[in-house]
Short mmCIF file of C-alpha atoms and ligand atoms in Angstrom, two decimals:
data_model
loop_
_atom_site.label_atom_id
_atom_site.label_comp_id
_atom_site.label_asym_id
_atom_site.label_seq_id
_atom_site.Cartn_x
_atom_site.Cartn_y
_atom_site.Cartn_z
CA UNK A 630 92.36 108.76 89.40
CA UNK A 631 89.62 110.96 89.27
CA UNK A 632 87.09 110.14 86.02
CA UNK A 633 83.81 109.82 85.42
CA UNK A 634 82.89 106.34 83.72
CA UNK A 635 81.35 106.85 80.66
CA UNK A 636 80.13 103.31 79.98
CA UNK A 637 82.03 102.45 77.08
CA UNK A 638 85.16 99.53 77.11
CA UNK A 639 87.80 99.38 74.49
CA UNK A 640 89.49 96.43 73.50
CA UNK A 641 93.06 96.46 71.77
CA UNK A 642 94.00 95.01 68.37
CA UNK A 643 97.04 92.83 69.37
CA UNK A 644 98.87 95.48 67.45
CA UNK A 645 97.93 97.78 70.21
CA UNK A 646 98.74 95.88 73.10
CA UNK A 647 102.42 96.13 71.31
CA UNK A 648 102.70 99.86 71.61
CA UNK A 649 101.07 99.92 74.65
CA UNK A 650 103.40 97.61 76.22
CA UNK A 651 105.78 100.15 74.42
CA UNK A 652 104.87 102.39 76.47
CA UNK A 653 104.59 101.14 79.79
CA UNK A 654 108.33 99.60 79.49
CA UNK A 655 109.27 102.98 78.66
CA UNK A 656 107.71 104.31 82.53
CA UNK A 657 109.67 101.08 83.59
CA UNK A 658 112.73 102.35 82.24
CA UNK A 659 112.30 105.96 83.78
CA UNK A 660 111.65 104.26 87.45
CA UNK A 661 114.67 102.26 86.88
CA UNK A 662 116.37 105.37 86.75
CA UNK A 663 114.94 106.60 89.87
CA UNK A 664 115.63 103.34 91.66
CA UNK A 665 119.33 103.72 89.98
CA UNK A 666 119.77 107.58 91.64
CA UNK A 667 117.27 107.44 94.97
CA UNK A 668 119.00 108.29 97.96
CA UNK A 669 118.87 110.43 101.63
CA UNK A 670 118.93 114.31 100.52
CA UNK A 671 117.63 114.10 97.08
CA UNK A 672 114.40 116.06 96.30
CA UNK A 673 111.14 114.67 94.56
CA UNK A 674 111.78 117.80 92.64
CA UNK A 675 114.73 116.49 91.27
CA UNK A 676 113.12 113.23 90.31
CA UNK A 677 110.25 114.87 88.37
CA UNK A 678 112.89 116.70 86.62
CA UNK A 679 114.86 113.94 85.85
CA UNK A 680 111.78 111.83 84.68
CA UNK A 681 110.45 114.68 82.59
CA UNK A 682 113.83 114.68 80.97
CA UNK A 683 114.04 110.72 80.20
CA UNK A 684 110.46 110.97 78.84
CA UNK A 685 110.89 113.32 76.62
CA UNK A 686 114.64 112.28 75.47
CA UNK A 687 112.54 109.02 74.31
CA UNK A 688 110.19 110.82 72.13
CA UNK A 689 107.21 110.20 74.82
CA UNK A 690 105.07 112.84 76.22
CA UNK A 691 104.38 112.96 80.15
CA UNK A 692 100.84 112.22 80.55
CA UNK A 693 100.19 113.37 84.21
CA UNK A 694 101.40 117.19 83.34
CA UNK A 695 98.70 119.16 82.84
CA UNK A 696 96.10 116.39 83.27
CA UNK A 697 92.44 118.07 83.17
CA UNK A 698 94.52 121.44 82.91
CA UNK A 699 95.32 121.19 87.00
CA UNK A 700 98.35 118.90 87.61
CA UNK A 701 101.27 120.51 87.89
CA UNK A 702 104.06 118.31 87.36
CA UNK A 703 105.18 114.79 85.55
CA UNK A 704 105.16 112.39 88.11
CA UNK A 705 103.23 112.00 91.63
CA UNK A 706 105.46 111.61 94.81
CA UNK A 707 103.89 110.21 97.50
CA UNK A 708 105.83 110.06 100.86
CA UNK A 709 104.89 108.06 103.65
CA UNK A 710 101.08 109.42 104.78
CA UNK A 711 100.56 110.81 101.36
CA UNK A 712 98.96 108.03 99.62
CA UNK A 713 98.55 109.24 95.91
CA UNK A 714 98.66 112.71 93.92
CA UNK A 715 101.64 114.12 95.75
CA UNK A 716 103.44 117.01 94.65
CA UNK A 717 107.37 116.84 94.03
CA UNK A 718 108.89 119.89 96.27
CA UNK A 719 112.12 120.80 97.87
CA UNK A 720 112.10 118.78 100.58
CA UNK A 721 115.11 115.80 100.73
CA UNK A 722 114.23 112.47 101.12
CA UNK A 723 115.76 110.57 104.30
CA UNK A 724 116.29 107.73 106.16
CA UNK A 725 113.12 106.15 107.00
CA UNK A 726 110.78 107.78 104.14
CA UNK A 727 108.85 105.66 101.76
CA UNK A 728 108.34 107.09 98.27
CA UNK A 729 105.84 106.40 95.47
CA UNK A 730 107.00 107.07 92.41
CA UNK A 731 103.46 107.38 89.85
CA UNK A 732 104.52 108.28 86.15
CA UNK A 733 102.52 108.45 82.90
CA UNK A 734 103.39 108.70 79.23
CA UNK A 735 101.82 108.75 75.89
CA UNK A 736 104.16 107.53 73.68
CA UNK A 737 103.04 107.25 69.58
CA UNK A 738 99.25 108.01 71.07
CA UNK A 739 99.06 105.25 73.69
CA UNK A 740 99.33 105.67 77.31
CA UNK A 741 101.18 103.62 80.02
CA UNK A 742 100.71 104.41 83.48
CA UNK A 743 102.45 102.83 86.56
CA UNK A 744 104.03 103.67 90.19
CA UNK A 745 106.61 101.56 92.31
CA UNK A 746 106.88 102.47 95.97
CA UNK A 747 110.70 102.67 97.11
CA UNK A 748 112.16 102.41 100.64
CA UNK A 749 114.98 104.70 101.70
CA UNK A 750 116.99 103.09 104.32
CA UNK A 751 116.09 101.32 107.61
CA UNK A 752 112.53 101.41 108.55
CA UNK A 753 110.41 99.83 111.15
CA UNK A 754 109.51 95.92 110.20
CA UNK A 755 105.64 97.41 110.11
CA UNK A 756 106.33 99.25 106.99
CA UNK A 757 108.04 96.70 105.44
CA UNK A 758 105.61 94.51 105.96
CA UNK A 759 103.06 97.05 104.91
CA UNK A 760 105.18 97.34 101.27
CA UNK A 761 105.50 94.02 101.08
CA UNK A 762 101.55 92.87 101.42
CA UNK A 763 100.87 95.82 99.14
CA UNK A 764 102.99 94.43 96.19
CA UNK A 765 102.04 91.13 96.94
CA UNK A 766 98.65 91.96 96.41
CA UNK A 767 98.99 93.59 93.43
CA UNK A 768 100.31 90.52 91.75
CA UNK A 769 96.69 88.50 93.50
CA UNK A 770 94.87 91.46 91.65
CA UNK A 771 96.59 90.89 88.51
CA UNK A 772 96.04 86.98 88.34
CA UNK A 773 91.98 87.68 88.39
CA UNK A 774 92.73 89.86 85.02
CA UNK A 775 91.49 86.73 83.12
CA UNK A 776 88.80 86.60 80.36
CA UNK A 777 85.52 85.57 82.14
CA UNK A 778 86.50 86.72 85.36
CA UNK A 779 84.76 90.05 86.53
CA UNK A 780 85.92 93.08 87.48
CA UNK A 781 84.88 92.64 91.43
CA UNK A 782 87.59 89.29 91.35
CA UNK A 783 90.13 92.05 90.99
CA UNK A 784 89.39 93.78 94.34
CA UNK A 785 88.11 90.69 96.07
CA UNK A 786 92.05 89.67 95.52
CA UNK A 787 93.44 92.45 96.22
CA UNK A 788 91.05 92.65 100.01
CA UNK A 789 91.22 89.60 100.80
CA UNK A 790 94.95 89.85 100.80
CA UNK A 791 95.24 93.35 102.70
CA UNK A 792 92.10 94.04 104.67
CA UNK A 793 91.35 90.13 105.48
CA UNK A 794 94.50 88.84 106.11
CA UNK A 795 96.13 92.34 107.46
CA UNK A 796 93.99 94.54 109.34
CA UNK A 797 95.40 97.00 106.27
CA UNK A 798 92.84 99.97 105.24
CA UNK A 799 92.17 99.61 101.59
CA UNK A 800 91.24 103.13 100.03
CA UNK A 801 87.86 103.38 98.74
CA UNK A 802 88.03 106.47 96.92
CA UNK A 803 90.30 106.29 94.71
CA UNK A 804 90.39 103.17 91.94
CA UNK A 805 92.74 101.66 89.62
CA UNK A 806 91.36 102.03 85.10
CA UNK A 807 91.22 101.00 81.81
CA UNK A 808 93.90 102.14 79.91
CA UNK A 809 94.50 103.04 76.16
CA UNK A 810 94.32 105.98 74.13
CA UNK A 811 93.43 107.94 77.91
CA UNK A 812 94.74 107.63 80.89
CA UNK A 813 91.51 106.94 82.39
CA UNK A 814 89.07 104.51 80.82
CA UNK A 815 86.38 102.34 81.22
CA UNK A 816 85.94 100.10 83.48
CA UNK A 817 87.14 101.35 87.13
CA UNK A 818 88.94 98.86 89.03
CA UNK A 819 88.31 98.99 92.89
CA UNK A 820 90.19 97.94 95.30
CA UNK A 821 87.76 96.10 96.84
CA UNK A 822 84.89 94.31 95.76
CA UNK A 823 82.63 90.67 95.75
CA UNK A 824 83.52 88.04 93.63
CA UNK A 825 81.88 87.63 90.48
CA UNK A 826 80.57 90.89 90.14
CA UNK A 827 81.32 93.92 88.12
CA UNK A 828 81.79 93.92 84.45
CA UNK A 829 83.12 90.67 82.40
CA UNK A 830 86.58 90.22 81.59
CA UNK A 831 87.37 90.05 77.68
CA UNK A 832 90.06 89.86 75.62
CA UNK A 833 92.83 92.53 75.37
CA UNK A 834 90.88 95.38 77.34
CA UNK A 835 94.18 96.85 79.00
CA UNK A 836 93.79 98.18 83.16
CA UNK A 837 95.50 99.96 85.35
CA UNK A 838 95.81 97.93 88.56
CA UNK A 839 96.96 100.05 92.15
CA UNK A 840 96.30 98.90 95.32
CA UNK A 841 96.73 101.91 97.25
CA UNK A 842 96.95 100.29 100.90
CA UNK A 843 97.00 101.95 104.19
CA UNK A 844 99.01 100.76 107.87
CA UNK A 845 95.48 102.46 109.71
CA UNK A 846 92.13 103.33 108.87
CA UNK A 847 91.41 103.27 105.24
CA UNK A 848 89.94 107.21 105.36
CA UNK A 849 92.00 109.88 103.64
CA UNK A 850 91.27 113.20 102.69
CA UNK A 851 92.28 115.89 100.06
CA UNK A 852 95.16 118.50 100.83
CA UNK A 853 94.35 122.35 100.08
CA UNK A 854 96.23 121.92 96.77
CA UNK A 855 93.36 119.96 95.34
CA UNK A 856 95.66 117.40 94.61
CA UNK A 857 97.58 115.24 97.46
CA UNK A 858 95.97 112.70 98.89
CA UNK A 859 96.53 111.52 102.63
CA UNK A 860 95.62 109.18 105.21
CA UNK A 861 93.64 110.61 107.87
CA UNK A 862 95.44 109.60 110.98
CA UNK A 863 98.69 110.06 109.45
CA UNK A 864 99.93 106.51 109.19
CA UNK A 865 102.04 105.28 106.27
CA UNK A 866 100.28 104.38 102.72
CA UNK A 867 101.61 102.11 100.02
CA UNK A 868 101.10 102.34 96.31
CA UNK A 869 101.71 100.07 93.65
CA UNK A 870 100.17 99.69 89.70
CA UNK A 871 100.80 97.83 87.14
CA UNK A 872 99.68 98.04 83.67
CA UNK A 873 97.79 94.73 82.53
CA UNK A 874 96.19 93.15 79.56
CA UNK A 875 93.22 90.60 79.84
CA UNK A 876 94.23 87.46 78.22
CA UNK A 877 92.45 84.00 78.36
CA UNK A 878 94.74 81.77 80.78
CA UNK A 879 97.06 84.29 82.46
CA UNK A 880 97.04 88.24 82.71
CA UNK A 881 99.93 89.55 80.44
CA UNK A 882 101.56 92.39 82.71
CA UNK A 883 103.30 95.23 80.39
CA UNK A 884 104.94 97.81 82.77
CA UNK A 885 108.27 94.97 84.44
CA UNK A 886 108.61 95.40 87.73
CA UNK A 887 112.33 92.91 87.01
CA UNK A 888 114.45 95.96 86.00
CA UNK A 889 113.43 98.38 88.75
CA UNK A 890 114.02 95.52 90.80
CA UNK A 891 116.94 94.75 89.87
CA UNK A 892 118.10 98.10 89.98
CA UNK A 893 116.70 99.16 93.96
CA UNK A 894 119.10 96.35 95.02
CA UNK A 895 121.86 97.33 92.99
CA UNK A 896 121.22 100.24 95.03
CA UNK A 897 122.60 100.51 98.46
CA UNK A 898 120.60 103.63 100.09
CA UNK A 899 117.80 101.76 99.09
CA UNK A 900 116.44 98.76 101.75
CA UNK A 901 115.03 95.67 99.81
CA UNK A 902 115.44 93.23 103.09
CA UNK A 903 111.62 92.41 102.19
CA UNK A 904 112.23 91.00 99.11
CO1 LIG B 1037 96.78 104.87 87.25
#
């Protein structure tokens, strides 16, 4: 994401939270249709198209298009170096690829925002491991999203897990949101980060959590297109985001993860052997 904070948190009515789950079931749905149609030889382009079309047969409008009058397209494929922001194009997926699939919606005025990263066929145990680690930590990231904990328990997790435990490169520039009415609210969500610091966790304030984890060196730089985002020595990056409401015992995730799931192994192009 790329916002400038403005120093102002919203809290949802639980009314809210409703549509906004709403809304983040509905970018579920779409990537279960992507995890229901991925395969070798298929184009991103043809995904975005498809996606726009599901969107928008569900009354929803796709929130990425046109975002600060520059993006060009509905969703943000990310293949293997390309960590965030990529463009769908022409070229066909194959054997070996990793794809992250980012989509956004407003639907009835509230946004929902999440990405799933799908592996086409065999690939080396490395990257596996690499999507594995990066979903696991996504869930230690969401467990922190508990009233009283601070933002900085969100990216200690979600280090600890990666960087700590891994070796993994953890991408500094780029940060996971609150979520409501915009795509990109207050507070940002690093990462990375030291327990117990950052802003305090209350009730119903909705974020965007997405590790965006690297195999190599956490650096990455900006393509000419202004846009695509990719790791400087060309190793593989992993995204995954959830969409999350603060709630007093345990984080309430809205985007479900169970039917894309369920869906990539009903798949057989698609490898789920880290499951
Ligand atoms: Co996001």
């Amino acid at each position: 994401m790329t916002y400038r904070p403005k120093g102002m948190i919203t809290y949802k009515t639980e009314a809210e939270v409703a549509l906004m789950k709403d809304a983040a079931t509905l970018v579920s749905k779409t990537l279960t249709e992507v995890a229901t149609i991925l395969k070798p030889g298929i184009t991103t382009l043809q995904i975005d198209a498809l996606c726009e079309q599901f969107v928008r047969d569900h009354h929803a409008i796709p929130s990425f298009k046109n975002y600060q009058g520059t993006y060009p397209f509905t969703i943000c494929a990310s293949v293997n170096d390309v960590v965030v922001h990529g463009f769908p194009n022409k070229t066909e997926l194959k054997e070996g690829d990793i794809v992250s699939i980012d989509l956004g919606v407003i639907l009835k005025g509230w946004h929902g925002d999440h990405a799933y990263t799908f592996i086409i066929g065999e690939v080396d145990d490395t990257v596996l491991q690499l999507v594995k680690v990066t979903k696991e930590s996504l869930y230690k990231g969401v467990e922190q999203a508990i009233v009283n904990n601070r933002i900085g328990d969100i990216g200690f997790a979600i280090q600890e897990h990666t960087e700590k435990k891994y070796g993994y490169g953890v991408v500094r520039e780029l940060v996971g949101h609150g979520l409501g009415k915009n795509l990109h609210e207050d507070p940002q969500v690093p990462n990375y980060g030291k327990r117990g610091t950052g802003a305090k966790l209350k009730e119903n304030l909705v974020l965007a959590i997405e590790p965006m984890i690297n195999m190599g060196t956490k650096d990455v730089f900006t393509d000419k297109d202004g846009w695509t985002v990719r790791t400087k020595d060309g190793k593989p990056s992993v995204h995954f985001e959830h969409d999350v409401c603060v709630k007093r015992n345990q984080a309430l995730i809205l985007s479900d993860y169970s039917i894309i799931e369920a869906a990539e192994k009903a798949n057989t192009n698609l490898n789920t052997s880290y499951y």
